[in-house]
XYZ file of C-alpha atoms in Angstrom:
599
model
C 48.089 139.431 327.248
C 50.318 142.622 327.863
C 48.339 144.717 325.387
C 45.162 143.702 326.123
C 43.178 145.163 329.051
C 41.137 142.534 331.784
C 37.801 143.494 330.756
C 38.431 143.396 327.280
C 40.978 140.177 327.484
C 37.876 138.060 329.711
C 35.533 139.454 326.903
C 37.800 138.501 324.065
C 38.636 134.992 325.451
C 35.008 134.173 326.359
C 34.127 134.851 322.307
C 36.519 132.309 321.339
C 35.789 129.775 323.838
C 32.122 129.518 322.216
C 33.749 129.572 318.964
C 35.541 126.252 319.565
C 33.337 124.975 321.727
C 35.371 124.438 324.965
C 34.642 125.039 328.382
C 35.723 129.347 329.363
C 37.851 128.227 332.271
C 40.146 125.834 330.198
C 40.550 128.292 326.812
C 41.180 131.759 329.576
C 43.779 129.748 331.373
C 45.617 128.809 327.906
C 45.114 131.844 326.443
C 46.475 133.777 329.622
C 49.432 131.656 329.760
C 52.377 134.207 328.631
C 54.692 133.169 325.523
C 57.628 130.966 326.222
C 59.801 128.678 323.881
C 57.956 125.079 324.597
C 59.953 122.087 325.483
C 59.012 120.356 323.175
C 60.129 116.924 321.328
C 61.836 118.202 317.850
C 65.863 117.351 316.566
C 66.749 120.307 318.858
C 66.283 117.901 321.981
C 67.288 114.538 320.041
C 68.428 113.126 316.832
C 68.102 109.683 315.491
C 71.377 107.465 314.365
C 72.567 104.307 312.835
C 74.239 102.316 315.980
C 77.179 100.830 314.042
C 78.690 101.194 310.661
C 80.109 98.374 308.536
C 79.912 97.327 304.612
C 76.265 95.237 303.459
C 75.740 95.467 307.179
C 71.787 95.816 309.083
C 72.489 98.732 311.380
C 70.019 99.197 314.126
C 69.064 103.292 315.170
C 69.513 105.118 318.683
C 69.249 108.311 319.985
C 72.280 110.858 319.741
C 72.456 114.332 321.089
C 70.330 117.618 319.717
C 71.448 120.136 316.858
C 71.672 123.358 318.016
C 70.681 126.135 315.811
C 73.054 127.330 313.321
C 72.618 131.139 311.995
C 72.898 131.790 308.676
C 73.155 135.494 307.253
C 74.143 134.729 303.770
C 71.518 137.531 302.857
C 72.516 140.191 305.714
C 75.317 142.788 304.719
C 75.263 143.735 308.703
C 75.068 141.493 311.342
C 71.920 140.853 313.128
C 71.755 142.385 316.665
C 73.322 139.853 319.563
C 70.244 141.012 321.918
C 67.555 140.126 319.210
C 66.360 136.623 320.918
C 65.335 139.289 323.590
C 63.202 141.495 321.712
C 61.454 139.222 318.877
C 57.812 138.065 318.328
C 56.335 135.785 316.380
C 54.418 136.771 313.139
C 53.393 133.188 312.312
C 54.375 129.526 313.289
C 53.752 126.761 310.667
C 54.353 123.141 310.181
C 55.882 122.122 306.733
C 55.133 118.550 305.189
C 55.810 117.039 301.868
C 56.407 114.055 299.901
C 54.340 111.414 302.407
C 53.762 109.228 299.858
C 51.116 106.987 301.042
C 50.688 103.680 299.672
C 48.472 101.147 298.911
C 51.330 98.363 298.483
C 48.809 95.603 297.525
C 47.717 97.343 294.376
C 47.991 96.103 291.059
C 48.716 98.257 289.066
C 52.372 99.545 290.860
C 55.351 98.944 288.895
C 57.370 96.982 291.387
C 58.220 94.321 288.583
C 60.783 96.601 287.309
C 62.628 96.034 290.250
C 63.807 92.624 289.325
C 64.793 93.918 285.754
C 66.917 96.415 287.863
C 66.620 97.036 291.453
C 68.390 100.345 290.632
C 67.126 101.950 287.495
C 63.883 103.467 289.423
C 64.663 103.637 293.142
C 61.961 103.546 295.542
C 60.295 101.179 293.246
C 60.079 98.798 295.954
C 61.420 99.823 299.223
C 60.797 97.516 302.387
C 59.274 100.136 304.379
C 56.276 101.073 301.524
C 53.447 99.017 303.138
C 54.050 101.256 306.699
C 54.123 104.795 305.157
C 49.912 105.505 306.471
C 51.790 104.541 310.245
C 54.711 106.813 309.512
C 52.357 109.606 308.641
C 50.188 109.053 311.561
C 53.303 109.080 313.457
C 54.129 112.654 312.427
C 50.737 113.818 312.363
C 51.624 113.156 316.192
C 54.329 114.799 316.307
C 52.950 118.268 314.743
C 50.998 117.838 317.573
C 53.585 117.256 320.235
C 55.001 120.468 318.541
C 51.815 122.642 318.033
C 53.705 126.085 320.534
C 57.140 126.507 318.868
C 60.177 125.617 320.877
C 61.696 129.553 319.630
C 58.791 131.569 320.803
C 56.217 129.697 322.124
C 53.580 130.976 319.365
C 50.942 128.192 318.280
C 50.821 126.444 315.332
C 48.914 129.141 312.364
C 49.001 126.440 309.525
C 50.520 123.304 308.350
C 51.532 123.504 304.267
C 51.856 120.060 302.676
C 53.839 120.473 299.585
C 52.911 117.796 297.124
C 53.216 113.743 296.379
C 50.384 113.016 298.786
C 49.581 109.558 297.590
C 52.507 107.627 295.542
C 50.402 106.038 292.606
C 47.641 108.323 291.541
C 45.338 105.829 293.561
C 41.618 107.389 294.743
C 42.642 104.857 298.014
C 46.094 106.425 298.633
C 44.588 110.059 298.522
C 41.668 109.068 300.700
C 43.863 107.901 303.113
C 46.427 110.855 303.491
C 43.198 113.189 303.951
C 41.712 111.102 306.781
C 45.205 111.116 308.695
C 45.690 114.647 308.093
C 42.265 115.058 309.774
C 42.203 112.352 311.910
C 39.901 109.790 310.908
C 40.830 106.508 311.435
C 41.548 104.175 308.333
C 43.166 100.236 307.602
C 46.466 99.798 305.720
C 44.387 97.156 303.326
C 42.705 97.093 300.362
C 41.480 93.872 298.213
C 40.549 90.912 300.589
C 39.953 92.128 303.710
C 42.524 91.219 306.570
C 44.799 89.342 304.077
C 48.283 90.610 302.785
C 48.154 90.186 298.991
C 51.868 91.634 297.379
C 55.182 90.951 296.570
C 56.385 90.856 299.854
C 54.786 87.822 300.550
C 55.489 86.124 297.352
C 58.359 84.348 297.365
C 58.888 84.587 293.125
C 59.574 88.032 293.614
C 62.994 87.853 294.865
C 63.333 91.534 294.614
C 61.079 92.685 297.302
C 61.939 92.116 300.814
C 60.336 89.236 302.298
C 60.242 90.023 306.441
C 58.530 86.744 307.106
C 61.951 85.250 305.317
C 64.168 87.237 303.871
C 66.583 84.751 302.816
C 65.879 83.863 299.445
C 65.483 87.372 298.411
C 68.188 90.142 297.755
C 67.532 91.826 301.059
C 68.567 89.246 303.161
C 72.178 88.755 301.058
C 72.038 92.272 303.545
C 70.945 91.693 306.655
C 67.480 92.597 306.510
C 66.070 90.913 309.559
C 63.231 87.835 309.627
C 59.995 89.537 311.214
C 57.348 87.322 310.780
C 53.314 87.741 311.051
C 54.691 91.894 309.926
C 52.653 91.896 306.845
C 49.304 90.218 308.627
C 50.150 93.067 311.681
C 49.667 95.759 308.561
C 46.499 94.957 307.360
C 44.718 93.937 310.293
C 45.881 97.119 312.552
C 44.000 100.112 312.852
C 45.832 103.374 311.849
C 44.838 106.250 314.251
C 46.039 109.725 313.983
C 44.984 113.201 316.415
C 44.644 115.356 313.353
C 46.910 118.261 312.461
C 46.618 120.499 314.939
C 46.067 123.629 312.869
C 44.166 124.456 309.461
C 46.042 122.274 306.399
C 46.982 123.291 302.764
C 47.976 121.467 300.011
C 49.608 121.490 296.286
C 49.920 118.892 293.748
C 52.994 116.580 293.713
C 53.942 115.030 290.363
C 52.819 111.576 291.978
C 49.259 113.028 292.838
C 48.943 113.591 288.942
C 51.158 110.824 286.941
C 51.782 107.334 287.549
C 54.938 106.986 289.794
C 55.141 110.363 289.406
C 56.443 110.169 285.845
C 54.375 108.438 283.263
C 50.758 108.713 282.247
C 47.971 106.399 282.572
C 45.379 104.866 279.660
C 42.590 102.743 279.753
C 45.376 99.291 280.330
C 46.328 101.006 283.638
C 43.213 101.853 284.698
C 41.520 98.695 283.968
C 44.875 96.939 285.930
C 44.324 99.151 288.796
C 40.788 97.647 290.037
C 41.074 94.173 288.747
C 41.994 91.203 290.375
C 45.441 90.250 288.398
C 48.679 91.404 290.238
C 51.972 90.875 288.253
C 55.953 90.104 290.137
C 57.500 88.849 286.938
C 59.153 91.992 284.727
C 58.756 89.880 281.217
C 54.963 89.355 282.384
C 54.214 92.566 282.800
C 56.187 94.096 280.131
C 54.374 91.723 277.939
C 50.823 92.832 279.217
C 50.767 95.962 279.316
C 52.410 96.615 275.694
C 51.659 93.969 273.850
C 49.280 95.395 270.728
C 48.430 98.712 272.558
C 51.059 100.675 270.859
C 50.408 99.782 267.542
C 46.110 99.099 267.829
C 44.575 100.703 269.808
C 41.061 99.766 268.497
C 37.754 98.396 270.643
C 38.844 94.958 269.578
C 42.473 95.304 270.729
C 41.481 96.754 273.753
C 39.129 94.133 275.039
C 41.813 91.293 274.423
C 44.055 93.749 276.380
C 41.275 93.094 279.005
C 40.648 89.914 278.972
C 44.924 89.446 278.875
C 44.261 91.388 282.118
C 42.022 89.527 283.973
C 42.433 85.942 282.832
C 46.391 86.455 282.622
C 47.290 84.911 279.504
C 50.761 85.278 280.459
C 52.301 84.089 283.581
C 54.162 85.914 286.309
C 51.253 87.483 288.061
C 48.816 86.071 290.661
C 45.142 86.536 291.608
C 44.328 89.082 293.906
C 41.210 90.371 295.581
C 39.864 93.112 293.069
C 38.421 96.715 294.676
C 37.492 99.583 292.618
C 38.307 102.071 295.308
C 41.778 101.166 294.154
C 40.749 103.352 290.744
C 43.536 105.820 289.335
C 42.734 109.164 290.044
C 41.425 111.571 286.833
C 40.851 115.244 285.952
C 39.856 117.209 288.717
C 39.566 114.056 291.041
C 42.696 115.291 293.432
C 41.519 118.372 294.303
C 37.468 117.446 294.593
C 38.617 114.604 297.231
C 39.610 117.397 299.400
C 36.341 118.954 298.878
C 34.773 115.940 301.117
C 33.675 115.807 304.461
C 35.974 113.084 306.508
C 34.263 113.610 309.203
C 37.246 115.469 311.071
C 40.127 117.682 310.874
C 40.769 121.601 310.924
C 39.371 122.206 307.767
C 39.584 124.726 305.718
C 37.287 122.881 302.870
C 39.596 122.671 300.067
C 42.772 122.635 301.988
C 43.821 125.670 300.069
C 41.788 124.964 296.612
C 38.596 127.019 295.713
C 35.416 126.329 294.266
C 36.669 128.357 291.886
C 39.688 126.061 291.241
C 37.171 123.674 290.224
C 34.641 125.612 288.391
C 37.467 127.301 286.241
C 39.722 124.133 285.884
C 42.691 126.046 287.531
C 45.151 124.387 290.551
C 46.612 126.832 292.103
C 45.565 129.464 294.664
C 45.982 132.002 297.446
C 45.293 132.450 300.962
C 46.320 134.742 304.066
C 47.321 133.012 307.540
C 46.035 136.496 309.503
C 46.474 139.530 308.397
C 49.841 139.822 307.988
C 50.830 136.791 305.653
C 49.838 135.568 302.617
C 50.230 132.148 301.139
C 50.574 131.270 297.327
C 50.490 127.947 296.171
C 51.342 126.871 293.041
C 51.207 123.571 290.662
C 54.838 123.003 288.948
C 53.479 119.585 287.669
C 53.528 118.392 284.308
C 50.191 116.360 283.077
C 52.122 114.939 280.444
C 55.496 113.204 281.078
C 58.400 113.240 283.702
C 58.963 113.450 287.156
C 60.601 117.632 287.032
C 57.971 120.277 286.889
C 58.172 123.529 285.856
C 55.821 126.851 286.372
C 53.239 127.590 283.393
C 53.402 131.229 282.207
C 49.582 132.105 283.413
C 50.995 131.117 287.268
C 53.870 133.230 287.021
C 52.151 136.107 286.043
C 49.500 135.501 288.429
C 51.981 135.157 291.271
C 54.167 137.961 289.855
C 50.811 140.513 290.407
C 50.269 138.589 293.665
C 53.481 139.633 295.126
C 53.269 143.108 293.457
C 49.969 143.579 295.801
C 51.534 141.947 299.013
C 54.330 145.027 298.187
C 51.769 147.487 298.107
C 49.640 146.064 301.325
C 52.679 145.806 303.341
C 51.949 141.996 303.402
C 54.720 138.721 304.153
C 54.652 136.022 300.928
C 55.725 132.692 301.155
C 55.528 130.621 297.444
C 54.247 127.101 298.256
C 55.322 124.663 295.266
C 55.714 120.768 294.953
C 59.062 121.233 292.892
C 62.459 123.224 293.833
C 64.741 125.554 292.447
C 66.877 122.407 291.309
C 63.861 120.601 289.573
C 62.044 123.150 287.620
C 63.455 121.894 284.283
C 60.540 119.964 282.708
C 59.861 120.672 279.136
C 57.189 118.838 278.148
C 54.237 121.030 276.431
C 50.959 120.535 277.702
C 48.218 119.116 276.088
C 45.712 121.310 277.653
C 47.746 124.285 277.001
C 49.760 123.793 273.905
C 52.269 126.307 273.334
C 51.747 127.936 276.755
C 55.056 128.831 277.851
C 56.872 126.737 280.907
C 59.346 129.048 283.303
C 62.207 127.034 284.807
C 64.113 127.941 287.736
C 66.438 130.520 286.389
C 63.762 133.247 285.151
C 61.467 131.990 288.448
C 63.787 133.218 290.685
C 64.559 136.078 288.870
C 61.504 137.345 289.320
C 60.985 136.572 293.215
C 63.914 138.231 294.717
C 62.554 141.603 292.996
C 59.751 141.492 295.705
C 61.384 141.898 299.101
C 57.976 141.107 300.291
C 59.162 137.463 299.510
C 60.214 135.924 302.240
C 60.446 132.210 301.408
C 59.915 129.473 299.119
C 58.473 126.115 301.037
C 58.845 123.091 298.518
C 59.853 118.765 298.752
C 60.325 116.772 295.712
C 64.166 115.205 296.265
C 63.408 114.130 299.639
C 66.553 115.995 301.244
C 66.586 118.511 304.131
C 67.678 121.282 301.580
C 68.192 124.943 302.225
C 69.355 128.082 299.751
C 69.494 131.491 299.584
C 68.215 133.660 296.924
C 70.475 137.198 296.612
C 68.490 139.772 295.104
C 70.354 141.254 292.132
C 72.249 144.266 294.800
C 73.053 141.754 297.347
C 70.633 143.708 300.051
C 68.242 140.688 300.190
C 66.812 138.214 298.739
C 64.406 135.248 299.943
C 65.245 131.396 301.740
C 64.550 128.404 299.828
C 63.674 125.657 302.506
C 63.368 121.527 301.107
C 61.792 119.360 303.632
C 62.893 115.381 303.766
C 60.111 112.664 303.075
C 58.070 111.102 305.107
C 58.669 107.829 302.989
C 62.594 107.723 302.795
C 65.294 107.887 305.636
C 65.350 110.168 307.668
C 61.964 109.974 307.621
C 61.636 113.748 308.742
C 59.470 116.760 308.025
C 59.552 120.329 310.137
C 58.343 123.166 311.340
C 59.228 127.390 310.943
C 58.618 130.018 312.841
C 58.938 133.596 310.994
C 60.026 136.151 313.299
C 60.485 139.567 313.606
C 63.900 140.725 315.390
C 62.416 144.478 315.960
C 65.912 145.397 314.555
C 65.419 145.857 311.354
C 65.848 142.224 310.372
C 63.754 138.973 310.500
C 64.190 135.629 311.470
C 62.838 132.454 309.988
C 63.722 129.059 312.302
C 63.866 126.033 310.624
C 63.302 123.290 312.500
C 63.410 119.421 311.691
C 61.126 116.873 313.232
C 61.181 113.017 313.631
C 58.056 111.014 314.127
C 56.374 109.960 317.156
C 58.329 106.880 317.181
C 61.204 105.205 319.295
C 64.609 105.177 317.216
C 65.068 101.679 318.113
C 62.599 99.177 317.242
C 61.730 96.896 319.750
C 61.467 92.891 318.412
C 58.115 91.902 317.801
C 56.228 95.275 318.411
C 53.791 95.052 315.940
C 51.625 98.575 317.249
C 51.109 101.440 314.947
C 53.747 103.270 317.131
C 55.984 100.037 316.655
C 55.638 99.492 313.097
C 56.379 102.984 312.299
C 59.723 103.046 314.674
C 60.188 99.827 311.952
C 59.649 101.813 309.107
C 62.763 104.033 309.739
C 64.946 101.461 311.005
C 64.103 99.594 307.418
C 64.607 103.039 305.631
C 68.081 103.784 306.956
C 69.220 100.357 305.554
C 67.773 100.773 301.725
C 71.100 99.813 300.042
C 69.310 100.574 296.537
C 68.923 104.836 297.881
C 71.194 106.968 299.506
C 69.144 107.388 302.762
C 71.771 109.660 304.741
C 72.532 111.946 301.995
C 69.197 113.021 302.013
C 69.668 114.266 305.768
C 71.315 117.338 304.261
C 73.645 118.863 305.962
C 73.814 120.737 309.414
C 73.143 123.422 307.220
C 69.897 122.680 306.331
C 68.706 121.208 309.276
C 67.941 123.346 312.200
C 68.417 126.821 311.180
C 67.606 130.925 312.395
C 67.604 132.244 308.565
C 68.413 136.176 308.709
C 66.546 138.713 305.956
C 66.357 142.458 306.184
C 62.673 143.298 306.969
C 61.200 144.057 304.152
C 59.214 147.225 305.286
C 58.763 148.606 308.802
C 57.234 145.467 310.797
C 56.124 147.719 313.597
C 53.570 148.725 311.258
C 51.921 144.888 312.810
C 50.710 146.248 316.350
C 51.662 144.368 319.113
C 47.929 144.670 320.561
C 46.650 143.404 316.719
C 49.337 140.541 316.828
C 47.944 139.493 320.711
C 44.506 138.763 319.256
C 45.794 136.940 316.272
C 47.883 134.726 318.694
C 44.636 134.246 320.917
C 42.847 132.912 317.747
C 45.176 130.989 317.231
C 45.550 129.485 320.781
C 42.420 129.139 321.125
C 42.469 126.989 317.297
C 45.072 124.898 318.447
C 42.813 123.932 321.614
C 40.180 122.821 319.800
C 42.082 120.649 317.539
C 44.275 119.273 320.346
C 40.723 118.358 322.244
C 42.510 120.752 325.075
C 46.030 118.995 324.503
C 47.734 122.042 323.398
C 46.549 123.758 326.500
């Protein structure tokens, strides 16, 4: 490195090669490599596209040409320097996920039956592409990998913050699952009897739910949706395989880690549903079971008829399915302890951003720095209660408010973490844990974070859009970027990855940058490999006629972006010779997870 001397670079280099545990020769060669933008596979070098256009028409995907970066200085009063790509570093170079949404499709306790009542009064209810999403995740666990130097700089991946709806249904298996990806610890796509497909998809009653082994007697096929048989047996008898991210992960609640679908609570009906061995397709059926008597007796005796209703189905519409209690709806303090465990693999931290302390005190949010230079804070905006909106509970915001007060005073970067955005903080449901606690929506949030110029940007998911703002401060000198990431569950299927930069001109840069999975854009007929069946998953995804899967591209706008903010004190204060050694760490991190792939 340039400010690092031979003796003390061989010295230096030789201490973090017995850190990771990798041979000398292979971490002093990466680390010696200079800084250079990386070639590597994001939206800059390729986009994915529908291949024709035409009305209740299956369109196929190909590849179409990169997007360029587009510069945005909506917070600037000056214009940034023309030689700046010249002169800046990197300060820290993260990937952003959110909204995965893995699910266990075969469960019974989903609500799918409300698609036939309306296939679009609760979209993404049933998509086709829901039994995939642990395959689409692994997919773009991949591809933070593929990406792990930036293509702007070169730096190596510091972190990877995953902002919220994890799992999709609450479900102990779901979360399980999204933590071994993440850490790369191989898992099945089944649950219930082993190796056998038990859902809607398969039953032909449920004329809702696309049927790939014959779509035509279902509503999906009136659209194209293409005849793929043995898909569903491929799912549960492959074996989902992921390299882990390639950098330390942190996480925040989504409102689907915490309520049913993300919007409604559970009881004892749910719960008992959720690890039993009746699975309903008919609406009236399940309407029936689930309500009848529970709203108006809820006594022992009413409750174990509501059981026995359960598992002996005294109404039709449902079918037997293999029972599993791992299936079991997650309570409490279940979420974050499941992070707690030891999978086995990954890049840690234990936790993944929560605390012993989170547990021990009953709180969900928390703090962390990425080096010296950068601190993280990431909040819960979900309410226990009732809807799918969030908002930010008065004890946060003052937290947070005295957290940025101290980044001020230690010359320290913030970025707010946060399941919800700035256009869903609107939930005002009290909390039964904290009744009367105030709730902050979006208006008085961002009030207070553009008085910190310390705050450099707001990470968040929730709408599943490629979504990004600016936040004026109340002079029009500053002010901080708002960045939405797409799902991983929804066309396009895409998540991304920022770099925060300083332009040593007084100004910084923060690159947006989208990424697609690790998959082809075309599917190729009867490719049933976890590479394959995720490719699948997005072709299936652009052609959900019950969402609006290319809206929620966003605009070139919001897609591959250099974000311009005065500095918000002098950055040269952050020593080149300090910021060399950080970058060696985290080299030398990036290594070890990669298994010497990111060399």
């Amino acid at each position: 490195m340039a400010h690092m001397s031979r003796r003390s670079f061989i010295a230096f280099s030789g201490a973090l090669a017995a850190s990771v545990g990798l041979p000398r020769s292979m971490v002093g060669s990466a680390l010696a490599a200079p800084l250079a933008p990386a070639d590597v596979p994001t939206t800059l070098r390729e986009t994915i596209r529908q291949s024709t256009t035409g009305n209740r028409a299956y369109r196929t995907l190909l590849t179409a040409p990169g997007e360029p970066f587009i510069v945005r200085e909506d917070l600037v009063i000056n214009r940034p320097s023309p030689g700046r790509a010249a002169r800046r570093r990197s300060l820290a170079y993260l990937g952003h996920t959110s909204d995965i949404h893995i699910q266990d499709t075969q469960s019974p306790a989903r609500l799918e039956p409300v698609m036939e009542f309306s296939p679009t009064l609760m979209p993404g209810i049933c998509r086709p592409q829901e039994s995939m999403s642990l395959f689409v995740q692994a997919q773009m666990v991949q591809a933070f990998n593929d990406a792990a130097s930036s293509p702007v700089t070169g730096a190596p991946m510091a972190a990877v913050v995953n902002t919220g709806d994890s799992s999709d249904q609450i479900s102990n298996l779901e979360t399980r699952w999204y933590i071994k990806v993440m850490d790369g610890v191989p898992v099945m796509a089944d649950s219930g009897t082993a190796g056998v497909y038990e859902g809607v998809e398969v039953w032909p009653e449920a004329t809702y739910a696309y049927h790939p082994d014959d779509p035509s007697g279902d509503m999906w096929g009136e659209y194209g949706f293409p005849e793929i048989p043995g898909l569903m047996e491929a799912i549960v008898n492959t074996e989902v395989t992921s390299p882990g991210m390639p950098a330390p992960w942190f996480t925040v609640f989504g409102n689907h880690d915490v309520l049913l679908n993300g919007f409604v609570g559970q009881d004892d009906s749910l719960r008992t549903l959720a690890i039993g061995h009746t699975k309903y397709w008919s609406f009236p059926s399940w309407v029936t079971d689930q309500f009848t008597g529970m709203a108006t007796d809820p006594s022992p005796l009413q409750r174990g008829l509501d059981y026995l209703r359960q598992q002996f189905g005294v109404v039709g519409g449902f079918k037997r399915v293999g029972s599993d209690p791992e299936r079991r709806l997650l309570q409490g303090q279940d979420f974050m302890s499941a992070h707690f465990e030891n999978t086995g693999g990954g890049p840690g931290p234990v936790g993944h951003g929560f605390t012993q302390s989170n547990l021990d005190e009953n709180t969900t949010f928390w703090t962390t720095d990425i080096g010296p230079n950068l601190r993280l804070f990431g909040l819960d905006t979900c309410n226990r209660l009732t809807g799918a909106d969030g908002a930010v509970p008065k004890n946060q915001f003052d937290w947070l408010e005295a957290g940025l007060q101290e980044c001020v005073a230690q010359d320290k970067l913030a970025i707010v973490l946060s399941h919800h955005n700035s256009l869903t903080l609107e939930n005002t449901a009290e909390s039964p844990f904290h009744p009367g606690e105030p709730l902050i929506h979006a208006d008085e949030f961002i009030a207070m974070l553009v008085k910190y110029p310390n705050m450099i940007a707001w990470l968040n998911g929730h709408t599943h859009t490629n979504t990004i703002k600016a936040h004026p401060n109340a002079d029009n000198t500053g002010g901080f970027w708002e960045i939405t990431t797409a799902s991983c569950i929804d066309y396009p299927q895409q998540q991304q990855v920022v770099d925060i930069c300083d332009n040593r001109d007084g100004t910084m840069s923060i690159f947006a940058i989208v990424l697609d999975h690790a998959s082809p854009a075309q599917w190729t007929n009867g490719d049933f490999s976890q590479v394959g069946i995720a490719s699948l998953s997005r072709e299936l995804a652009s052609n959900d006629w019950t969402a609006t899967p290319f809206a929620l591209m966003g605009s070139d706008l919001d897609r591959n972006v250099e974000l311009i903010l005065p500095a918000p004190f002098d950055l040269e204060k952050i020593s080149d010779a300090d910021l060399d050694k950080e970058i060696l760490k985290r080299k030398a991190v990036v290594l070890k997870n990669t298994k010497g792939a990111g060399a």
